[in-house]
């Protein structure tokens, strides 16, 4: 079986980590890669963020691999909005699947915590919330400026993401799902999350549903992450806590993610961004990008290859054949090679 994969390296270190992820894919074979040049350079050169038929182009592939988007030369982040958020919205990739798994005790920033304490999944709503861009600025740039940005929560959107979390837990024999919101302050939007969570809990008596306010959850992620198995939350909170998740794994460079619509073309990317200060220096950690390839193959049903990648990454990390951010002495390319060799 050959899968057709669209590759969007994007900006900054996105290009460098994607090159390493591509090496892994090419070594495994069974893929045809199609590189798309979309990113800040393309936008600044052509004025185009994504071509008019861009989302249809993406839909025609089996999966999409993205590096990162974001460039200081595009201060309003317009291209990233169209390419990254646009794809999440237009392809209706409503599940942002972000595992948080510590690969080596040595990398945990928390005193006395081990791999047993850091092994959970964040399921982030990925198509609504504060990200939809509903709002505007009135009298912009004056002392009277008014800025409005609305958070959109729909029954359909909240229901399908919480249901996905319960279904995932049931399918994997996981005993609990924690829904986190800010319903004590967001008394309209997050009351909907409360309603739907309680409705769905009744359908999953085999999975314990628990709730925490997001501020308390942030505290507990640092104090005692071992209590979490599956966390489900809205778009913005999911964004924030998965950077904490990155830190718990040893740094942002370690964290992988999938943007999924079960059964449809999905998009895979490391959790980190384009890290402009690191770009072009051969220092970026490619592990998050490479583990995103593993998530891609797992989603495409190629479980054995996904596990081989995970084992190769773990072995390279244990041998400290890594970039400096996680204690090694290698550059991006050599760290990618260390994983490739083990694969
Ligand atoms: P960032 O994730 O790019 O980097 C923050 C810091 O984390 C870096 O300075 C670095 O210290 C560390 N880091 C991140 N990735 C690393 C890696 N692979 N190896 C080693 N260290 C790594 O976040 P930022 O600086 O807030 O954002 C930079 C740009 O990236 C912005 O334009 C932002 O909008 C964009 N961004 C894009 C994505 C994406 O495309 N998915 C995600 C986050 C941020
Ligand atoms: C992420 C990123 C994006 C997000 C940015 C680049 C818009 O931080 O994928 O985590 O907030 O979703
Ligand atoms: Mn983020």
XYZ file of C-alpha atoms and ligand atoms in Angstrom:
400
model
C 0.000 0.000 0.000
C 1.427 3.349 -1.020
C 0.219 6.481 0.746
C 0.324 9.911 -0.842
C 1.550 12.476 1.660
C 1.545 16.272 1.326
C 4.553 17.841 3.049
C 4.495 21.502 4.142
C 7.819 22.274 5.854
C 6.738 25.905 6.409
C 8.993 28.356 8.227
C 12.068 28.535 10.456
C 12.977 25.277 12.180
C 9.855 23.753 10.618
C 11.928 23.212 7.471
C 14.791 21.590 9.381
C 12.746 19.188 11.493
C 10.571 18.253 8.512
C 13.683 17.248 6.552
C 14.469 14.743 9.316
C 10.891 13.452 9.454
C 10.987 12.994 5.675
C 14.194 10.943 5.924
C 12.364 8.553 8.230
C 9.367 8.297 5.894
C 11.582 7.706 2.874
C 13.522 5.005 4.685
C 10.316 3.155 5.518
C 9.003 3.493 1.984
C 5.406 2.963 0.955
C 4.872 6.694 0.508
C 4.850 9.204 -2.291
C 5.741 12.634 -0.941
C 4.529 15.839 -2.491
C 6.272 18.971 -1.203
C 4.254 22.176 -1.016
C 6.209 25.432 -0.668
C 3.542 27.260 1.359
C 4.946 29.458 4.098
C 6.273 32.939 4.800
C 8.795 33.001 1.921
C 6.110 32.003 -0.570
C 3.661 34.540 0.851
C 6.181 37.395 0.817
C 7.254 36.538 -2.729
C 3.800 35.997 -4.261
C 1.224 37.566 -1.925
C -0.475 34.176 -1.764
C -0.852 32.345 1.550
C -2.556 29.250 0.136
C -3.698 28.853 -3.478
C -7.436 29.146 -4.284
C -7.792 25.349 -4.572
C -5.349 24.724 -1.709
C -7.693 22.941 0.695
C -9.011 20.690 -2.099
C -5.412 19.883 -2.992
C -4.777 18.859 0.612
C -7.955 16.770 0.759
C -6.697 14.706 -2.191
C -3.806 13.280 -0.129
C -3.909 10.436 2.387
C -2.269 12.632 5.040
C -0.469 15.946 5.526
C 2.826 16.549 7.321
C 3.549 20.095 8.527
C 6.708 21.576 10.074
C 5.742 24.927 11.570
C 4.405 28.271 10.416
C 5.273 31.669 11.809
C 7.755 34.320 10.741
C 8.611 37.715 12.246
C 8.326 39.237 8.750
C 4.598 38.452 8.824
C 3.578 40.118 12.087
C -0.141 39.475 11.685
C 0.545 35.760 11.161
C -1.777 35.807 8.161
C -0.143 32.924 6.279
C -0.130 30.693 9.359
C -3.798 31.464 9.891
C -4.655 30.433 6.344
C -2.367 27.428 6.097
C -2.484 25.919 9.582
C -5.729 27.092 11.149
C -7.399 27.219 7.723
C -6.622 23.543 7.121
C -7.873 22.601 10.579
C -11.129 24.416 9.851
C -11.661 23.624 6.171
C -10.813 19.923 6.483
C -12.837 19.887 9.712
C -9.970 18.310 11.677
C -11.836 18.564 14.934
C -9.575 16.394 17.090
C -6.216 17.798 18.043
C -4.539 14.677 19.392
C -1.560 15.489 21.598
C 0.074 12.678 23.562
C 2.283 13.657 26.501
C 4.682 10.814 27.159
C 8.035 11.086 28.900
C 10.641 8.951 27.103
C 13.400 9.093 29.710
C 13.210 9.941 33.442
C 16.271 12.133 32.996
C 14.253 14.571 30.851
C 11.464 15.284 33.323
C 11.752 18.777 34.818
C 9.758 17.747 37.900
C 11.695 16.608 40.966
C 11.294 12.887 41.631
C 8.892 12.202 38.778
C 9.437 9.367 36.332
C 7.983 7.962 33.117
C 5.148 6.460 35.163
C 4.023 9.989 36.119
C 3.995 11.529 32.652
C 1.876 9.499 30.273
C -1.397 11.069 29.233
C -3.251 12.375 26.222
C -4.700 15.828 25.591
C -7.654 15.873 23.221
C -8.039 19.480 22.165
C -11.077 20.798 20.303
C -9.615 22.094 17.045
C -12.312 23.807 14.973
C -13.995 26.408 17.174
C -13.518 28.236 20.483
C -11.560 31.471 20.481
C -9.752 30.530 17.273
C -12.529 31.148 14.756
C -11.723 34.830 14.309
C -15.211 36.125 15.029
C -14.889 39.714 16.214
C -13.319 42.935 15.178
C -11.617 46.142 16.176
C -13.406 49.444 16.361
C -11.458 52.728 16.342
C -8.290 50.641 15.978
C -5.085 52.417 16.862
C -6.813 55.195 18.821
C -7.161 55.625 22.584
C -10.819 54.616 22.156
C -10.079 51.264 20.561
C -12.521 48.454 21.240
C -11.394 44.910 20.437
C -13.852 42.014 20.449
C -12.969 38.360 19.940
C -15.800 35.934 20.508
C -15.457 32.364 21.725
C -17.672 30.050 19.710
C -18.926 26.873 21.370
C -21.497 24.805 19.493
C -23.408 21.783 20.739
C -22.164 19.811 17.736
C -18.540 20.836 18.275
C -18.477 20.242 22.012
C -20.402 16.993 21.740
C -18.172 15.420 19.104
C -14.917 16.215 20.901
C -16.069 15.025 24.324
C -17.587 11.926 22.732
C -14.280 11.283 20.972
C -12.477 11.447 24.331
C -14.851 8.922 25.911
C -14.712 6.655 22.857
C -10.918 6.770 22.866
C -10.806 5.899 26.571
C -13.234 3.007 26.108
C -11.389 1.636 23.071
C -8.053 1.713 24.909
C -9.266 0.446 28.289
C -8.518 3.808 29.929
C -10.458 4.332 33.144
C -10.986 8.075 33.262
C -11.512 11.216 31.218
C -10.979 14.659 32.728
C -12.868 17.542 31.126
C -11.374 20.915 31.912
C -13.021 24.298 31.357
C -13.519 27.630 33.080
C -17.249 27.330 33.651
C -17.060 29.274 36.907
C -16.220 32.418 34.924
C -17.258 31.556 31.360
C -20.817 31.026 32.480
C -22.360 30.836 29.019
C -19.908 29.076 26.718
C -18.541 26.657 29.257
C -21.957 25.893 30.701
C -22.452 24.143 27.365
C -19.327 22.039 28.013
C -20.737 21.142 31.440
C -24.100 20.158 29.985
C -22.632 17.991 27.235
C -20.087 16.368 29.540
C -22.795 15.332 31.972
C -25.024 14.073 29.163
C -22.247 11.950 27.698
C -21.009 10.640 31.048
C -24.267 8.713 31.321
C -23.438 6.876 28.071
C -20.014 5.741 29.318
C -20.517 4.128 32.735
C -17.266 2.186 32.148
C -15.217 5.416 32.022
C -15.007 7.709 35.030
C -15.692 11.295 34.042
C -13.986 13.926 36.174
C -13.888 17.715 35.930
C -11.335 20.379 36.840
C -11.230 24.096 36.233
C -8.363 24.909 33.905
C -6.425 26.910 36.506
C -6.470 24.009 38.951
C -5.565 21.568 36.188
C -2.545 23.691 35.213
C -1.375 23.533 38.816
C -1.889 19.763 39.037
C -0.059 19.135 35.754
C 3.034 20.427 37.516
C 2.321 19.049 40.977
C 1.120 15.547 40.121
C 0.692 14.768 36.410
C 0.426 11.022 37.121
C -3.273 11.361 37.898
C -4.147 12.209 34.289
C -4.971 9.761 31.535
C -7.150 11.594 29.007
C -7.803 15.338 29.221
C -10.391 16.893 26.918
C -10.692 20.644 26.533
C -11.346 23.585 24.243
C -9.078 24.995 21.576
C -7.230 27.668 23.563
C -6.810 25.775 26.827
C -5.624 22.757 24.836
C -3.026 24.911 23.122
C -1.680 26.205 26.413
C -1.588 22.976 28.385
C 0.123 21.093 25.559
C 3.081 23.463 25.831
C 3.175 22.501 29.530
C 2.962 18.927 28.244
C 5.971 19.634 26.029
C 7.948 20.807 29.041
C 6.968 17.671 30.983
C 8.460 15.585 28.150
C 11.780 17.413 28.282
C 10.992 20.383 26.062
C 8.777 21.543 23.245
C 10.972 19.812 20.699
C 9.761 16.427 21.978
C 6.007 16.876 21.526
C 4.033 15.410 18.601
C 0.491 15.971 17.433
C -2.198 14.974 14.978
C -5.078 17.056 13.680
C -7.683 14.422 12.942
C -11.058 13.918 11.418
C -11.489 10.172 11.863
C -11.757 8.533 8.452
C -10.638 11.576 6.494
C -7.356 13.200 5.432
C -5.599 14.308 8.624
C -2.632 16.565 9.339
C 0.374 15.830 11.559
C 2.860 18.307 13.050
C 5.120 18.812 16.015
C 3.561 20.911 18.798
C 6.329 23.498 18.629
C 6.511 26.493 16.313
C 9.094 27.898 13.944
C 11.399 29.091 16.785
C 13.035 31.930 14.790
C 16.031 32.292 17.158
C 16.993 28.671 16.467
C 16.345 28.654 12.720
C 19.196 27.841 10.330
C 21.568 26.781 13.121
C 21.118 23.013 12.965
C 20.099 22.940 16.641
C 16.358 22.203 16.546
C 15.235 18.913 18.032
C 13.596 16.768 15.324
C 11.949 14.294 17.737
C 8.521 15.974 17.823
C 8.373 15.994 14.034
C 9.546 12.379 13.786
C 7.047 11.206 16.401
C 4.370 13.067 14.421
C 5.228 10.786 11.503
C 4.648 7.837 13.845
C 1.196 9.245 14.696
C 0.529 9.626 10.974
C 1.429 6.015 10.199
C -0.595 4.768 13.153
C -3.606 6.699 11.836
C -3.057 5.233 8.370
C -3.174 1.748 9.910
C 0.589 1.159 9.681
C 0.934 0.379 13.379
C 4.087 -1.740 13.135
C 6.038 1.017 11.419
C 4.721 3.576 13.902
C 6.003 1.447 16.767
C 9.348 0.965 15.052
C 9.764 4.744 14.863
C 8.834 5.146 18.521
C 11.328 2.468 19.554
C 14.086 4.039 17.434
C 13.420 7.462 18.989
C 13.429 6.037 22.495
C 16.681 4.182 21.883
C 18.393 7.307 20.521
C 17.123 9.351 23.477
C 18.324 6.733 25.979
C 21.732 6.719 24.307
C 21.779 10.543 24.526
C 22.351 10.737 20.792
C 20.219 13.851 20.606
C 20.252 17.593 20.198
C 21.446 19.828 23.030
C 18.041 20.855 24.351
C 17.683 17.335 25.763
C 21.247 16.836 26.831
C 23.019 15.556 23.723
C 25.705 17.163 21.594
C 24.300 16.533 18.105
C 22.858 18.893 15.539
C 19.413 18.436 14.004
C 20.631 16.361 11.073
C 22.893 14.109 13.145
C 20.097 13.578 15.704
C 17.806 12.580 12.844
C 20.484 10.193 11.568
C 20.847 8.630 15.025
C 17.156 7.746 14.926
C 17.308 6.634 11.297
C 20.187 4.249 12.027
C 18.208 2.584 14.795
C 15.151 2.310 12.579
P 8.109 28.021 19.455
O 7.456 26.717 19.768
O 8.488 28.254 18.051
O 9.431 28.140 20.338
C 9.488 28.432 21.709
C 10.807 27.952 22.272
O 10.742 26.540 22.469
C 12.008 28.141 21.353
O 12.594 29.395 21.457
C 12.916 27.037 21.833
O 13.583 27.429 22.999
C 11.953 25.935 22.158
N 11.771 25.012 21.036
C 10.675 24.924 20.231
N 10.843 23.954 19.338
C 12.048 23.404 19.567
C 12.781 22.357 18.953
N 12.293 21.628 17.934
N 14.008 22.070 19.442
C 14.518 22.761 20.467
N 13.864 23.761 21.088
C 12.638 24.079 20.636
O 7.129 29.166 19.990
P 7.180 30.758 19.785
O 8.572 31.244 19.887
O 6.163 31.274 20.699
O 6.643 30.978 18.309
C 7.496 31.195 17.166
C 6.628 31.245 15.928
O 6.053 29.949 15.681
C 5.434 32.207 16.032
O 5.251 32.792 14.783
C 4.266 31.291 16.369
O 3.027 31.824 15.969
C 4.627 30.073 15.577
N 4.055 28.800 16.059
C 3.671 27.914 15.101
C 3.200 26.665 15.464
C 2.805 25.704 14.403
O 3.054 25.932 13.230
N 2.179 24.593 14.729
C 3.160 26.296 16.818
C 3.567 27.242 17.777
C 4.030 28.497 17.386
C -0.178 25.119 17.943
C 0.167 26.557 17.624
C -0.958 27.254 16.865
C -2.189 27.197 17.758
C -0.633 28.697 16.443
C 0.549 28.747 15.515
C -1.802 29.402 15.808
O 0.501 27.236 18.783
O -0.455 24.346 17.014
O -0.140 24.733 19.114
O -2.371 28.066 18.621
O -2.985 26.290 17.580
Mn 0.638 25.952 20.522
